[in-house]
XYZ file of C-alpha atoms in Angstrom:
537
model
C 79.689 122.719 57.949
C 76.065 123.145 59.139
C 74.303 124.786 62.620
C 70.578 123.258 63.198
C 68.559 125.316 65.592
C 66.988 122.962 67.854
C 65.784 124.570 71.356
C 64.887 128.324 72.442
C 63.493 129.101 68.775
C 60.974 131.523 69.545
C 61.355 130.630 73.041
C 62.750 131.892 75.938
C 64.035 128.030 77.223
C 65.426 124.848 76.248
C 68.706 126.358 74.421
C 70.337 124.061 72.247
C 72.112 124.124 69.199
C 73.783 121.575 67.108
C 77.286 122.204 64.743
C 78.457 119.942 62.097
C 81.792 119.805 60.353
C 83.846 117.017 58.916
C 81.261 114.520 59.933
C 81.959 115.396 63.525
C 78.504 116.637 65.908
C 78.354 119.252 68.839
C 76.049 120.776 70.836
C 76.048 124.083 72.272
C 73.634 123.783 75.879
C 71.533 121.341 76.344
C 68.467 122.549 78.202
C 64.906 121.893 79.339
C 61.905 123.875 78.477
C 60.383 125.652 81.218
C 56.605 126.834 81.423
C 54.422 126.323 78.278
C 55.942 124.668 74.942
C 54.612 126.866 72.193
C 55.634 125.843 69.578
C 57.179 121.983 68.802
C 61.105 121.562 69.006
C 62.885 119.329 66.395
C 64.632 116.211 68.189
C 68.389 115.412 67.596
C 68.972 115.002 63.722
C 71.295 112.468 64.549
C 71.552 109.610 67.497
C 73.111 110.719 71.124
C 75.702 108.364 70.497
C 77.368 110.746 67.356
C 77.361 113.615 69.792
C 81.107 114.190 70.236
C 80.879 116.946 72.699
C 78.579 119.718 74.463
C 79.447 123.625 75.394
C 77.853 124.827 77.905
C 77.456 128.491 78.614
C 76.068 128.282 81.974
C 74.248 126.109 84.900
C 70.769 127.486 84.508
C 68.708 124.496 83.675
C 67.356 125.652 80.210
C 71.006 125.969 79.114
C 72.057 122.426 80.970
C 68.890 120.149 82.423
C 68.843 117.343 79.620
C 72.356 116.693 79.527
C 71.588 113.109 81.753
C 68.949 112.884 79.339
C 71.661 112.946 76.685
C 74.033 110.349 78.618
C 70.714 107.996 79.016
C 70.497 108.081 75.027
C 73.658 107.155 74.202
C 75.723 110.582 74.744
C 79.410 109.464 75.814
C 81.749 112.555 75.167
C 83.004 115.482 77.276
C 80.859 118.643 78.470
C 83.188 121.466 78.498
C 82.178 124.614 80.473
C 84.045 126.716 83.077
C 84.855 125.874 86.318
C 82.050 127.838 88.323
C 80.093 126.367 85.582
C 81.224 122.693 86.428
C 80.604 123.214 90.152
C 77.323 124.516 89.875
C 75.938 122.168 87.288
C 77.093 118.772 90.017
C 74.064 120.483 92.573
C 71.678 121.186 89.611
C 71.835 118.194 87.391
C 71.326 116.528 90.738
C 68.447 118.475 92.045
C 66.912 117.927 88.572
C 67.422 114.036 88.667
C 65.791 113.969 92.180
C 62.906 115.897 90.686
C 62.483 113.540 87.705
C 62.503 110.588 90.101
C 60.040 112.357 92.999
C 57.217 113.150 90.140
C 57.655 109.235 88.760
C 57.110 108.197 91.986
C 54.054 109.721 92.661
C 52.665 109.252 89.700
C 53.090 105.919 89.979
C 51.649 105.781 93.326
C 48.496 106.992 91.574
C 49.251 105.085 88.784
C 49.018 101.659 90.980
C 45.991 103.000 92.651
C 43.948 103.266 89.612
C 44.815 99.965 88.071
C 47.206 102.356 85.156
C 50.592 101.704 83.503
C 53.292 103.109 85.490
C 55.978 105.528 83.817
C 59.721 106.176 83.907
C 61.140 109.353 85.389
C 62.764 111.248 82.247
C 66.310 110.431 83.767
C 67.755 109.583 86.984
C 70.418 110.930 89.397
C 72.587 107.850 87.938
C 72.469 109.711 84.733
C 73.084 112.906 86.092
C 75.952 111.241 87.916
C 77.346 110.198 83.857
C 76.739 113.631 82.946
C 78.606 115.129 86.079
C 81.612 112.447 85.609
C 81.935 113.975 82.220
C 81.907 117.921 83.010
C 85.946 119.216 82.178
C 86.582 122.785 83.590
C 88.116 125.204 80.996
C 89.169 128.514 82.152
C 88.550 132.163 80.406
C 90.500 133.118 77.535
C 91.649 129.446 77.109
C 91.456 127.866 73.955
C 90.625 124.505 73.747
C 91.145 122.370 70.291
C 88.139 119.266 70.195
C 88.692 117.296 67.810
C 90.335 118.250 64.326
C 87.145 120.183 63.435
C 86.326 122.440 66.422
C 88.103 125.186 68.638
C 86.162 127.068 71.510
C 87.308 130.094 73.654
C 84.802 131.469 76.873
C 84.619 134.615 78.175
C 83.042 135.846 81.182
C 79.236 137.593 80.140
C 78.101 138.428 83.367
C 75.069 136.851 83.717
C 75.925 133.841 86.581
C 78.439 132.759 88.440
C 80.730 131.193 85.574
C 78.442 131.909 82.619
C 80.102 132.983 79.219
C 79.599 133.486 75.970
C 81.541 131.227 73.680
C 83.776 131.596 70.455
C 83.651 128.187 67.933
C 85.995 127.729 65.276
C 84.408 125.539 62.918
C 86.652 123.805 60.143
C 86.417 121.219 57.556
C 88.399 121.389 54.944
C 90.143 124.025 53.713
C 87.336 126.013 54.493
C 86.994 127.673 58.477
C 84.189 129.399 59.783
C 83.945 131.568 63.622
C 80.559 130.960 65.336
C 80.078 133.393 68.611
C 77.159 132.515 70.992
C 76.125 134.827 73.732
C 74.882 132.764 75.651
C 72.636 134.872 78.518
C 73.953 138.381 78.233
C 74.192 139.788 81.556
C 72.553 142.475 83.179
C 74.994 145.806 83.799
C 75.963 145.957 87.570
C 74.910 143.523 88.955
C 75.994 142.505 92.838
C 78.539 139.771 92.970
C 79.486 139.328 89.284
C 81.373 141.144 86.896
C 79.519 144.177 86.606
C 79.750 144.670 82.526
C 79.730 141.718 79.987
C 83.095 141.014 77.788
C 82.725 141.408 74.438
C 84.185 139.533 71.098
C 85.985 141.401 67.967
C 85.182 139.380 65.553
C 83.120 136.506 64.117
C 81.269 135.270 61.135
C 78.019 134.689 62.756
C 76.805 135.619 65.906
C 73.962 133.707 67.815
C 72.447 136.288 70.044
C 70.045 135.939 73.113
C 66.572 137.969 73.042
C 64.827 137.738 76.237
C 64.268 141.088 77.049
C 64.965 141.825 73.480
C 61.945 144.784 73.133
C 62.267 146.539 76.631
C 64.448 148.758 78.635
C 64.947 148.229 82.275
C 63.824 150.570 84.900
C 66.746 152.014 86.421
C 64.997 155.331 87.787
C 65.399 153.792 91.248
C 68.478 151.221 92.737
C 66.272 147.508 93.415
C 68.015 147.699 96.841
C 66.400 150.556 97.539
C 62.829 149.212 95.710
C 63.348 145.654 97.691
C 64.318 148.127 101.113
C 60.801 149.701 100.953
C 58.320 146.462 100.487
C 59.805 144.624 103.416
C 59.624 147.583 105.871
C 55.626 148.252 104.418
C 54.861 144.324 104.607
C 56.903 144.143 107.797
C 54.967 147.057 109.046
C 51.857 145.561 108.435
C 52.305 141.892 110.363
C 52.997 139.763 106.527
C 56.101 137.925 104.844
C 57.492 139.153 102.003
C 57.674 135.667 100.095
C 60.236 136.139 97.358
C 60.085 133.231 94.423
C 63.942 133.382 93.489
C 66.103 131.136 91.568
C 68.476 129.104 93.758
C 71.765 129.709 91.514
C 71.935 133.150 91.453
C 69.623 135.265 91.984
C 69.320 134.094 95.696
C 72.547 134.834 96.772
C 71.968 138.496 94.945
C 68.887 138.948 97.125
C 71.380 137.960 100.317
C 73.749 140.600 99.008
C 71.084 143.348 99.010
C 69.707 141.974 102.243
C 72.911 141.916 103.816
C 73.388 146.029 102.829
C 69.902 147.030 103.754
C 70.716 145.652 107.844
C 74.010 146.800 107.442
C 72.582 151.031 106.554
C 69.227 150.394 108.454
C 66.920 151.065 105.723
C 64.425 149.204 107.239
C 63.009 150.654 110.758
C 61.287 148.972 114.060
C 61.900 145.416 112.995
C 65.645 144.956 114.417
C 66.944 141.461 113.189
C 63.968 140.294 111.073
C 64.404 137.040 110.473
C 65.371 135.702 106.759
C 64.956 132.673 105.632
C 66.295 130.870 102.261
C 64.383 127.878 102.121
C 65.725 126.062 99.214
C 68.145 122.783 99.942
C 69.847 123.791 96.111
C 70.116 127.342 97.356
C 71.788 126.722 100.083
C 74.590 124.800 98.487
C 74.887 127.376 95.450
C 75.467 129.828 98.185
C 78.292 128.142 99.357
C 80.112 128.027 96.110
C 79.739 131.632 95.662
C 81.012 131.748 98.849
C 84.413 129.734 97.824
C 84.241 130.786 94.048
C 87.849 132.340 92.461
C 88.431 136.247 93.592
C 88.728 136.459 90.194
C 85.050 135.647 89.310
C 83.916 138.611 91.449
C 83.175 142.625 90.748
C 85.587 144.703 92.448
C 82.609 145.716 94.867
C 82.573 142.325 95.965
C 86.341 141.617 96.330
C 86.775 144.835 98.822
C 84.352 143.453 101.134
C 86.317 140.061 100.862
C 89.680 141.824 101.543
C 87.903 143.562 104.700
C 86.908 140.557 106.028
C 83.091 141.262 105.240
C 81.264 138.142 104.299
C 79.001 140.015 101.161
C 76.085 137.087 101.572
C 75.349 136.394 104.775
C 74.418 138.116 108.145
C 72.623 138.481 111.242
C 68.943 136.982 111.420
C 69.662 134.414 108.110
C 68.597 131.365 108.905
C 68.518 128.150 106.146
C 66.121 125.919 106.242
C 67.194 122.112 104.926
C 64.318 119.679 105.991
C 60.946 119.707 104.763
C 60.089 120.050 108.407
C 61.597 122.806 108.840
C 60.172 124.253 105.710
C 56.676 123.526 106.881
C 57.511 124.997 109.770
C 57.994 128.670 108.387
C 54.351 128.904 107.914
C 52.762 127.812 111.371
C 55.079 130.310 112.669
C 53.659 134.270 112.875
C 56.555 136.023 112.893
C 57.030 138.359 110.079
C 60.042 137.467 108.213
C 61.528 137.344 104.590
C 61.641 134.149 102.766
C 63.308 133.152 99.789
C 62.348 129.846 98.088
C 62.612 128.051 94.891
C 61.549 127.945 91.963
C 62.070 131.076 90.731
C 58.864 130.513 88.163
C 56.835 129.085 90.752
C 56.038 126.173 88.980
C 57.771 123.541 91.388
C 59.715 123.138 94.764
C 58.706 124.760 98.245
C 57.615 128.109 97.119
C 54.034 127.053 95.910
C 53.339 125.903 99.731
C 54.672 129.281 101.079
C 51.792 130.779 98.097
C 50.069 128.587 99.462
C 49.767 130.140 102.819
C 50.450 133.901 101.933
C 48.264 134.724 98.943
C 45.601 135.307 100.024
C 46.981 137.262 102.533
C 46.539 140.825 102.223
C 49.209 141.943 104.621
C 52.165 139.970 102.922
C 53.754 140.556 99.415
C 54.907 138.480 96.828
C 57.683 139.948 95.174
C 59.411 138.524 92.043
C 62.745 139.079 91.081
C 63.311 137.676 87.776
C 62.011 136.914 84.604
C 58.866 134.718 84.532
C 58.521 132.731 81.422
C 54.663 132.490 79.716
C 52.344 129.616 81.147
C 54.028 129.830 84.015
C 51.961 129.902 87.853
C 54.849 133.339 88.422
C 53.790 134.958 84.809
C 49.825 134.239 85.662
C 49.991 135.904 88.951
C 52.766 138.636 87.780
C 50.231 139.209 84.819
C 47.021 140.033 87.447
C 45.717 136.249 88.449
C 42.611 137.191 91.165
C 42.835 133.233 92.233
C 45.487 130.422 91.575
C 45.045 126.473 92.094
C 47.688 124.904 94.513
C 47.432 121.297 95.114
C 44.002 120.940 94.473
C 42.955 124.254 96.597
C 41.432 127.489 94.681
C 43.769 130.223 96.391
C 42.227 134.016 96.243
C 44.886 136.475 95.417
C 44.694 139.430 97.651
C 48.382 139.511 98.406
C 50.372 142.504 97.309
C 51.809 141.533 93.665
C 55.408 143.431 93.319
C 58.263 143.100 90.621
C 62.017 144.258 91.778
C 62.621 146.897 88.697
C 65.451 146.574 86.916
C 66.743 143.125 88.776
C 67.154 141.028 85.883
C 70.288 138.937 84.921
C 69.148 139.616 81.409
C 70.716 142.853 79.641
C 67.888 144.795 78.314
C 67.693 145.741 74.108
C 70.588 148.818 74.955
C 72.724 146.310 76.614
C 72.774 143.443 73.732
C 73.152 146.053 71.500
C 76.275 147.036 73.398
C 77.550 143.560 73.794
C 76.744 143.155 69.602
C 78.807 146.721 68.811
C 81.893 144.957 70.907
C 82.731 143.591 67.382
C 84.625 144.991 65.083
C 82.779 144.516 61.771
C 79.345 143.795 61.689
C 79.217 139.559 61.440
C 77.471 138.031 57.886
C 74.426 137.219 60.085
C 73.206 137.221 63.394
C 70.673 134.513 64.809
C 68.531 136.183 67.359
C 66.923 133.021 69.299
C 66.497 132.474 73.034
C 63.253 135.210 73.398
C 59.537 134.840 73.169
C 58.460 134.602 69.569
C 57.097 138.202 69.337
C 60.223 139.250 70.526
C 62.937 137.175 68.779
C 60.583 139.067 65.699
C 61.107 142.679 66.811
C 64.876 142.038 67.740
C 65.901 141.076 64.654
C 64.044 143.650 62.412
C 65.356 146.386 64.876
C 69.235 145.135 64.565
C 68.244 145.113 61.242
C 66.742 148.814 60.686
C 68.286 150.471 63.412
C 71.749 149.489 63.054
C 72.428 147.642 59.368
C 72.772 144.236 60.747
C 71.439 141.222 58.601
C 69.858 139.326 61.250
C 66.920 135.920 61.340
C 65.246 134.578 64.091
C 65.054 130.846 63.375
C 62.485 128.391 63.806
C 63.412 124.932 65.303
C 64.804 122.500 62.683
C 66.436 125.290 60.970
C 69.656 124.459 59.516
C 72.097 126.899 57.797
C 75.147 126.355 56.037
C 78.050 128.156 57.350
C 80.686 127.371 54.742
C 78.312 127.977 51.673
C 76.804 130.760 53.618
C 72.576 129.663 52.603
C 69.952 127.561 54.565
C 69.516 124.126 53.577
C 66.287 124.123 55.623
C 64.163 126.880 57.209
C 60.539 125.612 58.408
C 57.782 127.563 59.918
C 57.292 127.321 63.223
C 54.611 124.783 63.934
C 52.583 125.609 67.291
C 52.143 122.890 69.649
C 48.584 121.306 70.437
C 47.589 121.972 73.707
C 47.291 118.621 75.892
C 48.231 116.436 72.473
C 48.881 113.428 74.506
C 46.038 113.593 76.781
C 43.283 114.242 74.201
C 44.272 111.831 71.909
C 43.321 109.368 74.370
C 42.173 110.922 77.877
C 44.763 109.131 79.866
C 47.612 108.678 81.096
C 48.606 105.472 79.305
C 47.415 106.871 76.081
C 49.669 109.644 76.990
C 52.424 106.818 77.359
C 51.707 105.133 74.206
C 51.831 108.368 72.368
C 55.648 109.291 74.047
C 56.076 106.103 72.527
C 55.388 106.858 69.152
C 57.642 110.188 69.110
C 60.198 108.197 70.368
C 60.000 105.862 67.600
C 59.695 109.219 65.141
C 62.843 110.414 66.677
C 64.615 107.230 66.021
C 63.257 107.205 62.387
C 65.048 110.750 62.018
C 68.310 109.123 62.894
C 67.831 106.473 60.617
C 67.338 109.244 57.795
C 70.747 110.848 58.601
C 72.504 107.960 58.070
C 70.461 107.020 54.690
C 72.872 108.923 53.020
C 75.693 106.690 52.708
C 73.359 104.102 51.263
C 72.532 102.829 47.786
C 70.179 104.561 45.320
C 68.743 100.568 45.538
C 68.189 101.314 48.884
C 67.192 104.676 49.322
C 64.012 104.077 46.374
C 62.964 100.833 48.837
C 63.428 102.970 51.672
C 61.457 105.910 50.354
C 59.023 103.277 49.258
C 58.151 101.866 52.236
C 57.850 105.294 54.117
C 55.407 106.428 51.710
C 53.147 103.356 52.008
C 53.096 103.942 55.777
C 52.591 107.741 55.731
C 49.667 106.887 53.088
C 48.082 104.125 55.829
C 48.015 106.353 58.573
C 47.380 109.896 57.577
């Protein structure tokens, strides 16, 4: 009865986690890593093909974007998740797949040009199809038996449309064991959503997010307010306020703030400014909000419903769908609002909108969320005086602003609030899912500030939840900047080394299995890895 940390160890993306019981394997998420990899994230112990199912807390990518990648290795069982959950992941995994193809393809195109090996796109929207065929909706408060082994229960946590934290009971045996991940605790009152995170009575061991794990928001002043005042300064000065927000999310809470600020006019002289959401994922996300379950929504939210108030859209919004049109945004002079994945800035339409308003010193760009380290967001949120887009040194004399407060993270006070929901404190609680200083400070203050017994793990931990001990608890080891490129200085030394961690990962698999065989075996085995080790070290 084991859980193996695996992703968002010391990191704030790429959550997944890995239970064991009765020689049965889930996952809980299955993300990708956004912005810099710092430190180097164990593969699957054990082949795709022995997954027998994956929980998913909620659409964001680093909870769900290598779930085709999982299908494409072998992964054949059932995702369970709720069913705004379900309906957002079918326009993610797909906008992910089209990615993963687009950056093939032009890398091949360069590829070809240069006389180079071409590569394979990491999946493709025929394995994001598997993965969507395999999504099954479970509602809140349902329990759901998988398998003889495993029980799960999800309840609503506030942070996205459909996003929960989840309740395992693990069992093998005689012996039974209740596993609680957070998932992404939400924010407190936040537009759309339930305003306040539920909470869980009880549990053995708790797995508990960290992202904003050492910080308090600002809540001195209300972000509608905040977001009110930079678009009637950059309005009043002829700029755009360019606003790099995640599609699922926290675009349609920007529309819902929007949509208030025309409706008390808290912004003056600029009647019907335009807004623009220029994001093809955005646009459909918006739509399911717009058709999601009353039951999904804060009560806020459900009064404007019941008066016939649309609480995302209004006058002057205007969605953009073609690349044209897109382009299009910045020959025009207008001043106007536009909203534009990715959130990070580190893909999609925004960087030509940065493009064409940083160094700008009448427009603003304002973020709105969380911007993960190494990413193009955290470099100019930290103070950047010039970027590189697509080739181009851009000059920075844009105004930088942050919306305070608007995070769908809950600060340190509000996981601490979500962790007192339980009765008794839990044997241990596994703070992961937070930079590494911060996963650090998280645990030591649950620790001295409130009596928990809390560990932030390292990927490739692995603790025993029946016999209540690790059976394996590395260091961290950080990863090598550029590893692939250096080794050889291009791109199809790059490919050869993928290679060889493929083959690694494979090898790993073949270890699991090892021990059902012979002690014959195992020496000749063991033999044979040694000699190889010895050859190449």
């Amino acid at each position: 009865m084991l859980i193996t940390f695996l992703g968002a160890t010391h990191e704030v993306t790429g959550s997944c986690t890995l239970l064991e019981a009765g020689g049965h394997y889930g996952l809980v998420d299955c993300g990708m890593e956004q912005g810099r990899d710092y430190f180097v994230n164990r593969e699957l112990p054990v082949s795709a093909a022995q997954i027998d199912f994956v929980l998913l807390t909620h659409a964001h990518v680093d909870h769900s974007g290598r779930l085709p990648l999982l299908y494409k290795n072998g992964f054949s069982g059932l995702i369970y998740a709720t069913e705004e959950t379900c309906n957002l992941c079918r326009i993610m995994l797909r906008d992910c797949a089209h990615i993963q193809e687009s950056e093939a393809e032009y890398q091949n195109r360069k590829n070809q040009r240069a006389g180079k090996a071409l590569v394979d796109p990491l999946y493709t929207m025929d394995d994001a199809e598997a993965a969507i065929d395999h999504l099954r909706p479970v509602p809140y408060g349902t329990e759901v038996q998988i398998g003889e082994n495993f029980t799960a229960r999800f309840s609503d946590v506030a942070h996205l449309l459909g996003s929960a934290c989840i309740e395992v009971w693990v069992r093998e045996g005689e012996k039974a064991r209740k596993v609680v991940f957070s998932g992404d605790v939400g924010n407190l009152d936040q537009p759309i959503i339930r305003n306040v995170p539920q909470t869980v009575a009880e549990a053995d061991y708790v797995v508990v997010e960290s992202t904003y794990g050492d910080r308090l928001h600002d809540r001195r002043r209300l972000p509608v307010d905040v977001l009110a005042d930079y678009i009637q300064r950059t309005l009043d000065r002829g700029g755009n306020v360019v606003i790099p927000s995640f599609a699922v999310g926290r675009t349609q809470e920007m529309l819902y703030f929007i949509r208030e600020i025309k409706e008390k006019g808290m912004v003056t002289g600029h009647d019907g400014f335009p807004v623009y959401v220029d994001s093809p994922m955005a646009n459909e996300a918006t739509a399911i909000y717009q058709q999601c379950s009353p039951d999904c929504l804060d009560e806020e939210t459900a009064a404007l419903i019941a008066a016939g108030v649309n609480p995302i859209w209004f006058d002057g919004l205007r969605m953009t769908l073609s690349s044209e049109d897109s382009k299009a945004l910045n020959l025009d002079p207008t001043p106007k609002v536009i909203l534009s994945a990715s959130g990070m800035c580190d893909a999609g339409r925004i960087r030509h909108h940065l493009k064409h308003n940083l160094w700008r010193p009448e427009s603003t760009i304002l973020f709105v969320g969380y911007q993960s380290e190494g990413t193009l967001g955290r470099k100019l949120y930290d103070g950047a005086e010039s970027v590189k887009l697509f080739g181009e040194e851009i000059e920075v004399h844009a105004e930088i602003g942050l919306l305070p407060g608007k995070s769908g993270h809950a600060d340190r006070d509000g996981l601490v609030a979500w962790l007192s929901g339980f009765e008794k404190h839990p044997r241990l609680v596994f703070v992961n899912h937070g930079e590494a200083a911060v996963t650090e400070s998280f645990a030591e203050y649950l620790e001295k500030e409130y009596g928990y017994q809390a560990f932030a793990p390292y990927s490739g931990t692995t603790f025993d939840l029946a016999e209540e001990r690790f059976t394996e608890c590395p260091e961290g080891v950080p990863v090598a900047k550029k590893a692939a490129q250096t080794s050889s200085g291009n791109t199809e030394g790059a490919n050869l080394y993928n290679k060889l961690k493929k083959a690694a990962q494979e090898l790993e698999s073949v270890i699991a299995r090892s021990r059902e065989y012979s002690n014959k075996d195992l020496r000749k085995f063991g033999e044979e890895l040694a000699r190889l080790v010895e050859r190449w070290k």
